[in-house]
XYZ file of C-alpha atoms in Angstrom:
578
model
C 198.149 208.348 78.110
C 197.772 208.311 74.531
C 195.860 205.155 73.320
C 196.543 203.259 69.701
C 193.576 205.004 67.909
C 190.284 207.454 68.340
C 193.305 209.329 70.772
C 195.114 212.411 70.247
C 199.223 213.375 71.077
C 200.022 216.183 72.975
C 200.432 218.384 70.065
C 196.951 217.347 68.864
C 197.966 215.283 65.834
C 195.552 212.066 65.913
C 197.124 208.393 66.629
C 195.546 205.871 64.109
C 196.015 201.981 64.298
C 196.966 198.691 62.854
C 194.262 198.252 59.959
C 196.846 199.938 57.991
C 200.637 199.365 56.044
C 202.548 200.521 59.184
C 202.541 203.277 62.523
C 204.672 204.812 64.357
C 204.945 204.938 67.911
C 207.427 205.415 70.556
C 209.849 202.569 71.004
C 208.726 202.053 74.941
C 205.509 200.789 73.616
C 206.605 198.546 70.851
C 207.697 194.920 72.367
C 209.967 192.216 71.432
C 207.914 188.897 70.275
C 209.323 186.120 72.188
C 211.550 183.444 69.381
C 208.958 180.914 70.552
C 205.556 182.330 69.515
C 204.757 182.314 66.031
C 204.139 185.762 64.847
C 200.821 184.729 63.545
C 199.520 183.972 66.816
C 201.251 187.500 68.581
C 198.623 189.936 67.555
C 195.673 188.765 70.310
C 198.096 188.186 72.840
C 198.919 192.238 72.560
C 195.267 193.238 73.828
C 193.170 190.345 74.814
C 196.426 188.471 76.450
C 197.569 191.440 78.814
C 193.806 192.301 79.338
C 193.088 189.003 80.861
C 196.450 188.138 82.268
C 197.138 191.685 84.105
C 194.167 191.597 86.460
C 195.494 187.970 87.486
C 199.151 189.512 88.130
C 197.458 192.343 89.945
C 195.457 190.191 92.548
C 198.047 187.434 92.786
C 196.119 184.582 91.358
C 198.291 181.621 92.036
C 198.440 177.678 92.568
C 195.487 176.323 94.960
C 192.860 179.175 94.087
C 189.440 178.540 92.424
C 188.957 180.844 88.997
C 185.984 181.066 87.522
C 185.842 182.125 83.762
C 182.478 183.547 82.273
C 182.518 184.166 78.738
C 184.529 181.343 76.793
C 185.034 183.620 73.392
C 188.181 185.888 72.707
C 189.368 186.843 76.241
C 187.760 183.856 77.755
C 189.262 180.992 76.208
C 193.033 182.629 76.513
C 192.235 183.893 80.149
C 191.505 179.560 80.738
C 194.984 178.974 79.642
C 196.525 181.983 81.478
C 194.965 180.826 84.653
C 195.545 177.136 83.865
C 199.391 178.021 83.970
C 199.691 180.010 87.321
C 198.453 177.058 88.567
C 194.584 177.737 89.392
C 191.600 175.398 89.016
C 189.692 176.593 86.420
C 185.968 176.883 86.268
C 184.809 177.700 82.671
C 181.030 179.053 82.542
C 179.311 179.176 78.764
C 175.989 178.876 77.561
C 177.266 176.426 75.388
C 177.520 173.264 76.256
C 179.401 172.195 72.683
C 182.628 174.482 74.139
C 182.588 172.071 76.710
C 185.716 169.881 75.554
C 187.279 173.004 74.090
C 187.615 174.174 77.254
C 188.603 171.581 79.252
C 191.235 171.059 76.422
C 192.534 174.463 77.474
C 192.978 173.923 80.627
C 189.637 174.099 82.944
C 189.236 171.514 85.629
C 185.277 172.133 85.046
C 182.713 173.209 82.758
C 179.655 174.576 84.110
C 176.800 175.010 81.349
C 174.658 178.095 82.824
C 171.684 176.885 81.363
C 171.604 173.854 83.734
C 170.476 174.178 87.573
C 172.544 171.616 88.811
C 175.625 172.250 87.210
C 175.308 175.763 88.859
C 174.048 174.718 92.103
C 176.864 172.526 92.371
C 180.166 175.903 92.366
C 178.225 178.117 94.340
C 180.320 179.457 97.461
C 183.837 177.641 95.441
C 185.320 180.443 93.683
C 188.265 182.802 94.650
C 187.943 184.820 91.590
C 185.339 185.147 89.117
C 186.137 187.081 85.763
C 183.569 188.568 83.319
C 184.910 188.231 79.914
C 181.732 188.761 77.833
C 179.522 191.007 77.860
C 176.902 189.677 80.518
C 173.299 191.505 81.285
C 173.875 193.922 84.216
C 171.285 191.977 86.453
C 173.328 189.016 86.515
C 175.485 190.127 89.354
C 173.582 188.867 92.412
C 173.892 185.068 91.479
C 177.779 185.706 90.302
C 178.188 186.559 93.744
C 176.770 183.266 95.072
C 179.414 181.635 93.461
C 182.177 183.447 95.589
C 183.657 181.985 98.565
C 183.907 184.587 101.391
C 186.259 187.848 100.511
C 186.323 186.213 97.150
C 186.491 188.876 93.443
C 184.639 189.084 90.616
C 186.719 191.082 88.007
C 184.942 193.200 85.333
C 187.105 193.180 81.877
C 183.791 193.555 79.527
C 181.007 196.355 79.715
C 178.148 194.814 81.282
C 174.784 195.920 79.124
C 172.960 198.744 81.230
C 173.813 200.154 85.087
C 174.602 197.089 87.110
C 172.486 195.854 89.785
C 172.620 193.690 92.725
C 171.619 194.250 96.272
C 173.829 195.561 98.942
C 173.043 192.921 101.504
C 174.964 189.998 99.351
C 178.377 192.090 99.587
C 177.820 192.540 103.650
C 177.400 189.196 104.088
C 179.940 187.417 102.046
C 182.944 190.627 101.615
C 182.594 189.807 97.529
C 184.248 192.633 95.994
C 183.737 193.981 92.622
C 185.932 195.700 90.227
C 187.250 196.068 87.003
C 190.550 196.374 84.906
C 191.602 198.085 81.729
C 194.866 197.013 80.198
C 198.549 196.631 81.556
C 201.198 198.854 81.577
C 204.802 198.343 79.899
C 206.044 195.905 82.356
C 202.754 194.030 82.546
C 203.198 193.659 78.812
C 206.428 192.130 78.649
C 205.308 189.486 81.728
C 202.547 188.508 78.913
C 204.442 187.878 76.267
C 207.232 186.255 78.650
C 204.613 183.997 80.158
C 203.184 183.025 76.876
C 205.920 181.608 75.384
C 206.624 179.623 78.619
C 204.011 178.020 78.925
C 202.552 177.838 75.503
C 199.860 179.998 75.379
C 198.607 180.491 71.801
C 195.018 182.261 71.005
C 193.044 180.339 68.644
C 192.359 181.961 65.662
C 190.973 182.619 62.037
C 192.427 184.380 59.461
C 191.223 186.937 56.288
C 192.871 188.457 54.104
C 193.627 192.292 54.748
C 191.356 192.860 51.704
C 188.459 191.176 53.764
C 188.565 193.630 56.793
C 184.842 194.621 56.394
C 183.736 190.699 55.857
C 185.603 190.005 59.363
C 184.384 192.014 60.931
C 180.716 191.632 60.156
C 181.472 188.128 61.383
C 183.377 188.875 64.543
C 180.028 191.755 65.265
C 177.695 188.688 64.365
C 179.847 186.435 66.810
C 180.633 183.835 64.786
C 185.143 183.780 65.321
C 186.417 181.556 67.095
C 188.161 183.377 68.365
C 189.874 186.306 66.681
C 190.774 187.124 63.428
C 194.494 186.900 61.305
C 194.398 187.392 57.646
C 196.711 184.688 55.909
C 197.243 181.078 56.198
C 200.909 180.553 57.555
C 202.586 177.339 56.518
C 206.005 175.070 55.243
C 206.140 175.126 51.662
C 208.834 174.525 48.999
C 210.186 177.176 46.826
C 211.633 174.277 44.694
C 212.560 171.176 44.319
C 214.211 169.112 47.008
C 213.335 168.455 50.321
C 213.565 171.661 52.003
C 210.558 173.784 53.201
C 210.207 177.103 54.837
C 207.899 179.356 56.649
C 205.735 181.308 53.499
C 202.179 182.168 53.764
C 199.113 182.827 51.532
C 195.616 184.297 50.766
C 193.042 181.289 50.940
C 190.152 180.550 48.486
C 187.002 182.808 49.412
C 185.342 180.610 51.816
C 182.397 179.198 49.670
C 178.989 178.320 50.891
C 180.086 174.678 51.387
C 182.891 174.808 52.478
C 184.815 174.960 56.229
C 187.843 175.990 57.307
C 190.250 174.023 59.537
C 192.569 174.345 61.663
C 194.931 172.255 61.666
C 196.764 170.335 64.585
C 198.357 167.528 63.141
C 199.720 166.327 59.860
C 201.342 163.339 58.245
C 203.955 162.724 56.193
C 203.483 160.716 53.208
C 205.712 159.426 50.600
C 203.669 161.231 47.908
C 205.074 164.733 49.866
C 208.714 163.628 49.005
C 208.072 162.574 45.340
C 205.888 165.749 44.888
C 208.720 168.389 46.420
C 211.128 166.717 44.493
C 209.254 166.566 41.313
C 209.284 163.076 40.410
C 205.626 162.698 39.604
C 206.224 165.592 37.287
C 206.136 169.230 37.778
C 205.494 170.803 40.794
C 203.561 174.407 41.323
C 206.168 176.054 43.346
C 205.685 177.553 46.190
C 203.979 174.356 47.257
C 203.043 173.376 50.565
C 202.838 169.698 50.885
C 200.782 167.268 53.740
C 197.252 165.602 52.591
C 196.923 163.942 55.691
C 195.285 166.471 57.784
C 193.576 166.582 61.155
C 192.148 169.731 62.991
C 189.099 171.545 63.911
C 186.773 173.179 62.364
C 186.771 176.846 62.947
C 184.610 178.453 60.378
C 181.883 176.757 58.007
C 179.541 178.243 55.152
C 176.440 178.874 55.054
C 174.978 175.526 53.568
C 176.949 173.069 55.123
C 174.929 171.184 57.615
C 176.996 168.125 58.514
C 179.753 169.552 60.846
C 179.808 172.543 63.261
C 182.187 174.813 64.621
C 184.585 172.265 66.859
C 184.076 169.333 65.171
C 187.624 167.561 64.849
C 187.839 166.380 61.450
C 190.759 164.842 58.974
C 191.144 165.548 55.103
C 193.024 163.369 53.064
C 194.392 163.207 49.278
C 191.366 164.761 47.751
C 189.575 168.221 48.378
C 187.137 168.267 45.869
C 185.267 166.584 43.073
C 181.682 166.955 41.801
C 180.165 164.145 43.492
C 176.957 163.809 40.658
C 174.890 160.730 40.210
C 175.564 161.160 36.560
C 179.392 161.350 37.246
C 180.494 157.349 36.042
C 183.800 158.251 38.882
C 181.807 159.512 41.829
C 178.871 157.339 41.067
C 180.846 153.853 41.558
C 182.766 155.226 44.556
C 185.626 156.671 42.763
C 185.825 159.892 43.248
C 189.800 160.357 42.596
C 189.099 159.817 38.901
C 186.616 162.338 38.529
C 187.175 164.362 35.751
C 187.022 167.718 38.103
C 188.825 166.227 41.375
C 191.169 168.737 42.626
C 193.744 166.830 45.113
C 194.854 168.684 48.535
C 198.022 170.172 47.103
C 200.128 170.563 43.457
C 196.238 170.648 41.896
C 194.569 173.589 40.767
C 190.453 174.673 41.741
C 188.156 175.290 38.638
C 188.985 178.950 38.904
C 192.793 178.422 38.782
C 193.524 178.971 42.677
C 196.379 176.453 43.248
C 195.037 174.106 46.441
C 197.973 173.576 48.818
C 198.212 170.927 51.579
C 199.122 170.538 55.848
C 202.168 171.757 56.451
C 200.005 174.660 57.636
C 198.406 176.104 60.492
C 195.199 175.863 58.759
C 193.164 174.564 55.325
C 189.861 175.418 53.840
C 188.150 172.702 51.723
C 185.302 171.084 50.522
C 183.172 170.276 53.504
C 182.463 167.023 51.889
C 185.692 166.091 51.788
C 186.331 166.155 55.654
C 185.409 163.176 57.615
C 184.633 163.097 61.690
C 187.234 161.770 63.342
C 185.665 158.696 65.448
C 185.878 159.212 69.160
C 187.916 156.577 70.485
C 190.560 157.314 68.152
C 193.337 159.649 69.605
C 193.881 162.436 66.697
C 197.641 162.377 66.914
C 197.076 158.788 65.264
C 194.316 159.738 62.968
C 196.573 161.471 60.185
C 197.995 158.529 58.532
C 194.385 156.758 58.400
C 193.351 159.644 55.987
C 195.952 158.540 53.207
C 198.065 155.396 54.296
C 194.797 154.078 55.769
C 192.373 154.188 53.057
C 195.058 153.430 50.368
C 195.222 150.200 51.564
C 191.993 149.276 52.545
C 190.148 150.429 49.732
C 191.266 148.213 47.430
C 190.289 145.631 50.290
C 186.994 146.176 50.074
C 186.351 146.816 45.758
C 187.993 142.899 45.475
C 185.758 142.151 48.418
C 188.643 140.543 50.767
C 186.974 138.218 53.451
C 187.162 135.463 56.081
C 189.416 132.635 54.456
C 191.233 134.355 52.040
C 194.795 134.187 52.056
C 196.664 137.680 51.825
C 200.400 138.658 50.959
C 201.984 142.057 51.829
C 204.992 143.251 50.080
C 206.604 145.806 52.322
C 205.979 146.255 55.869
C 206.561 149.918 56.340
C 204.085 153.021 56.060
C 201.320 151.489 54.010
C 202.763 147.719 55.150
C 201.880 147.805 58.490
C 198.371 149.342 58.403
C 197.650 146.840 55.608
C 198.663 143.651 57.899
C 195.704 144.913 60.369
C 192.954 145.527 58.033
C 193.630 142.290 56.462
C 193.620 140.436 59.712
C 190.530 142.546 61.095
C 188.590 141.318 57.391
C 188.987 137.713 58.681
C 191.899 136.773 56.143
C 194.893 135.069 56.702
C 197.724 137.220 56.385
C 200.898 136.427 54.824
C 203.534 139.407 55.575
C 207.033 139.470 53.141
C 209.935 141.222 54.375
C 214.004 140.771 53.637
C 214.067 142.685 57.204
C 213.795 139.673 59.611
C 214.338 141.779 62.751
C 210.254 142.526 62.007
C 209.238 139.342 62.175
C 207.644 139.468 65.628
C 206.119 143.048 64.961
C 204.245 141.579 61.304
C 202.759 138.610 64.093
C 201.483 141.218 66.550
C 199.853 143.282 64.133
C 198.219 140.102 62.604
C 200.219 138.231 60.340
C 199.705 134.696 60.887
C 202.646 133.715 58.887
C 206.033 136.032 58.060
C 208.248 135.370 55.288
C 211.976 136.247 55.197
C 212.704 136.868 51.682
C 215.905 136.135 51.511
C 214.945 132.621 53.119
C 214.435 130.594 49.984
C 212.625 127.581 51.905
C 210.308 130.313 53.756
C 209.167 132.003 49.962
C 208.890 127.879 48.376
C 206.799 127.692 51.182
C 204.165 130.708 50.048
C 204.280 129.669 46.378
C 200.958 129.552 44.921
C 199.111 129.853 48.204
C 197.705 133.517 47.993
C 194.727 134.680 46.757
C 195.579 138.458 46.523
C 199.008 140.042 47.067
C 199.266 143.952 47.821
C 202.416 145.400 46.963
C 203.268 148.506 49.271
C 206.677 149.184 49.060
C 208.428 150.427 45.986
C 209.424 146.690 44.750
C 211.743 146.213 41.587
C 210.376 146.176 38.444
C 211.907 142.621 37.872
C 209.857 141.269 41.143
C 206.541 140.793 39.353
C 207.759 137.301 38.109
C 208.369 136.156 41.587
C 205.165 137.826 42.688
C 202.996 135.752 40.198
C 204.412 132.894 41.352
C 202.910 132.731 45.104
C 199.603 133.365 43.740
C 196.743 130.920 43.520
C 195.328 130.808 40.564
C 192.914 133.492 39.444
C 194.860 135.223 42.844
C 195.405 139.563 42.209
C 198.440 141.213 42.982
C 197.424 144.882 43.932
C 199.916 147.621 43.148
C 199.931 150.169 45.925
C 202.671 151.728 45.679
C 204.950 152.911 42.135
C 208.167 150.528 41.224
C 211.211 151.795 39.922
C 211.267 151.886 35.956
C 209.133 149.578 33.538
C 207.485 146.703 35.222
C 208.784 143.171 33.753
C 207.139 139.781 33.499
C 206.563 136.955 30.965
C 202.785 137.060 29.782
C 202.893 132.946 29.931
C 203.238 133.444 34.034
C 199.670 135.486 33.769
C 198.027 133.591 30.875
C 199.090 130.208 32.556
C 197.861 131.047 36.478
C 195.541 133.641 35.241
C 196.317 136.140 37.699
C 195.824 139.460 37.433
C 197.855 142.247 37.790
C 196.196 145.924 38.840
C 196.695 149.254 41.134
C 194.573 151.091 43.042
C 195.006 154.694 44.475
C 193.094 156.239 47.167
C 189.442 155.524 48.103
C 186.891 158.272 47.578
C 184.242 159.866 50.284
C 182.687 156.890 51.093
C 185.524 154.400 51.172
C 187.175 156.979 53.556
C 184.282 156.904 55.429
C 184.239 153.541 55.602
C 188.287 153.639 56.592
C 187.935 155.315 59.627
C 184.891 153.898 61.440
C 186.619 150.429 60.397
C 189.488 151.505 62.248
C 187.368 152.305 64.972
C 185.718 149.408 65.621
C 188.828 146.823 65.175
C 191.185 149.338 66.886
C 193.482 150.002 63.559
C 195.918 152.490 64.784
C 199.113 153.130 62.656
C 202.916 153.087 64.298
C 204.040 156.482 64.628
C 206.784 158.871 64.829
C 205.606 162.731 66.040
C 207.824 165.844 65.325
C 206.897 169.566 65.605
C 205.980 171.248 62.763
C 209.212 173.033 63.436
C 211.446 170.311 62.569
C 209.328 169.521 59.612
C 212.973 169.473 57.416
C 214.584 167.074 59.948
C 211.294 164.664 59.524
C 211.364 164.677 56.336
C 215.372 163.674 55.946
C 214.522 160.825 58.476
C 211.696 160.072 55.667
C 214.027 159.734 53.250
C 216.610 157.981 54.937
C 213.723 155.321 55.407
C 214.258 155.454 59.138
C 210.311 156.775 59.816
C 208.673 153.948 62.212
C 206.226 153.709 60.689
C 204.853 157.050 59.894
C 205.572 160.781 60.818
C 203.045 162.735 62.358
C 203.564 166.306 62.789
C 202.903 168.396 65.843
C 200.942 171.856 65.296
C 199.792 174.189 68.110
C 197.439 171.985 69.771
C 195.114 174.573 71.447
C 191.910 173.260 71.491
């Protein structure tokens, strides 16, 4: 056999590998990546996937039998899923105890923390198969047997540190057999990749640019990936305008020393993509890859950022960046969009000139300051539209100090709409929803409304008329509205702009001077209103309506955007892998 590199062909030449433009090898050995595995996630599955998945071929690992896992790092964590899907119950061992939901994520039916006697105590005699993915110390042997039922196998596919020992009398008296296994063969390689795309198995994985090699792998030596390493960021992006995207990738920013790197399992779409791909906010910095509501874990952090680990599930929203100084007069009153320096999550450009692009993506470094903990009782898949839709409506909320008694009018009971009805209601007002669509009457009164208004109802809108004491407009409302607006306010009421009308906004100034109301806008919230967003939504169990796609059919959710057929918002589906 001739191996990939530090192996020589027949006629001596040498065989070198894959840090490099290209190779050549014989067509028997090069294999066909399944349609349904994104090439970005092949490479891992081509040693580490066949290394963990042969040996289970090989013994005939199958539904009903107990697999233990030891190691949870770059074979470990696939050879969880591998198992997971012939039908095994997995037992996951780590030192670790923060891999503990990662795993069971993947697939394990148990997580045993080595560290802790009981834990331990509590397999011993249970498993069927053990396998040794890391490299454990050599003396470790005699309590991995312990852990084997009768005739059961432990499975070498690491080099243990030193000659292995254990004593004789353990094998005797339980038939534990030990062995080991190298790689598979053709036809054991073409099962992997077969399997894989069956059932979904994806590595998880970080990403540096080719130009990086010697940087990744100080970090893989120093054990810090999680788990192995690809060198671009693969995304959706726009080539120009309209609303079409397509695969493209890119180099990411140098990873800075506060800043993290996510990857990314599930994205939003926001109106603010469509306007931006189509360039009606102005121009657009083609290629662009839309999406600034983000949620995923965190897979790699620098060196001074102390808030989140490695695993923490965390969203990003509109903003990636600003300078966050006392002396700022933005940051300082809570307004860190208008910071001279902010840098928003795509079409903005970085202080060095990088251009920052958004979540159509498989993953997203930023600003560590500028990702927020997802709470715990919220499910991520719903988390997305909090970090835009969410905090662009209660922000405002909270600067004009909304409270118990008020009386509150929303325009528009859509995207922003129907988040805006619940944070009202959960504030203590009473909330006032306008819609001409009167097949959502009973929806507005389930979220909280306590009163809905058909607008094309004349009695129902005589009936609001100067009853409200702020009024948030969050659907794209005619610029000839604002006169009808004005006139359900109370006096000194607000009507909060939300969301951009059509053309030149038109209204007498006597309606203003005469009621004095005031007219304003508001656009997102900065770190701490964001903050204050989602553990709000925590506690009065906000959650928005949703749609979910794949990321695959990212151009068919975004046509069912624009059609303004999205209930209520579109979350998209990455690779959810841990």
């Amino acid at each position: 056999g001739v191996f990939t590199y530090n192996s020589k062909y027949a006629d001596g030449h040498q065989a070198h590998g894959g840090y490099a433009e290209a190779v050549r090898v014989d067509a028997n050995y090069a294999f066909k990546i399944p349609a349904g595995i994104d090439p970005v996630y092949a490479p891992p599955l081509m040693c580490a996937g066949v290394t963990v998945f042969a040996p289970m071929l090989r013994k005939g690992v199958k539904k009903g039998d107990r697999v233990g896992i030891v190691g949870i790092g770059g074979l470990g964590h696939l050879a969880i899923q591998y198992a997971h899907a012939l039908g095994a119950e997995v037992v996951a061992f780590s030192h670790s105890p923060s891999k503990r939901e990662e795993c069971l994520k993947l697939g394990a039916t148990a997580f045993v923390d080595v560290s802790n006697k009981d834990e331990v105590d509590a397999v011993r005699h249970s498993l069927n198969y053990l396998f040794i993915t890391s490299d454990s110390q050599a003396n470790q042997y005699n309590d991995y047997i312990t852990w084997m039922t009768f005739e059961g196998q432990i499975i070498l596919l690491s080099l243990p540190q030193g000659q292995m020992s254990f004593a004789p009398r353990e094998f005797i008296i339980s038939e534990v057999a030990i062995t080991g296994s190298l790689i598979g063969g053709v036809n054991v390689l073409k099962k992997t990749l077969e399997f894989s795309a069956k059932h979904n198995i994806l590595p998880i994985i970080e990403r540096f640019p080719m130009a990086k090699i010697n940087e990744a792998l100080e970090r893989v030596n120093g054990g810090k990936a999680r788990y192995r390493k690809i060198s671009e960021i693969h995304g959706w992006a726009a080539k120009g305008p309209g609303l079409k995207v397509e695969p493209w990738s890119y180099t990411p920013r140098p990873l800075g020393d506060h800043d993290i790197e996510i990857k990314i399992e599930y994205s939003g779409i926001c109106g603010s993509d469509l306007h931006t791909l189509r360039e009606e906010w102005g121009p657009t910095n083609f290629p662009a890859i839309v999406g600034h509501e983000i949620v995923g874990k965190v897979i790699t952090k620098g060196s001074k950022v102390a808030e989140l680990k490695e695993g923490d599930l965390v969203g990003v929203g509109a903003q990636v960046y600003s300078c966050l100084q006392g002396d700022c007069n933005a940051c300082s009153h809570n307004l860190d969009p208008h910071c001279s320096k902010s840098v928003f999550t795509y079409n903005s450009r970085y202080a060095d000139g990088q251009p920052a692009q958004g979540g159509y993506a498989e993953a997203i470094r930023v600003d560590a300051s500028f990702a927020f903990k997802i709470p715990d009782n919220i499910d991520p898949v719903y988390a997305p539209p909090l970090m835009c839709a969410g905090v662009t409506v209660f922000a405002p909320m909270l600067r004009k100090g909304v409270k118990k008694g008020d009386r509150v009018g929303i325009v528009g009971i859509g995207g922003l709409g129907h988040l805006a009805i619940q944070y009202a209601h959960a504030l203590g007002a009473e909330v006032v929803a306008f819609s001409h669509s009167p097949n959502k009457r009973q929806q507005c009164l389930e979220l909280g409304a306590t009163t809905f208004v058909d607008t094309s109802i004349k009695s129902e809108v005589d009936a609001a008329r100067g009853t409200l004491n702020y009024l948030f407009i969050t659907s794209n409302s005619k610029s000839n509205q604002y006169a009808e607006f004005i006139s359900w306010m109370a006096f000194e009421g607000t009507i909060m702009l939300l969301a951009i009308p059509e053309g030149q906004m038109s209204f007498a100034p006597y309606d203003i001077i005469s009621t004095e109301v005031s007219i304003t806008g508001s656009m997102i919230g900065g770190v701490n209103v964001l903050k204050k967003t989602l553990e709000f939504a925590s506690q009065n169990n906000i959650r928005p309506i949703i749609e979910k796609y794949p990321i695959g059919k990212v151009n068919e959710a975004l046509q069912h955007m624009d059609e303004g057929r999205a209930r209520y918002r579109i979350v998209l589906i990455h690779e959810v892998t841990a």
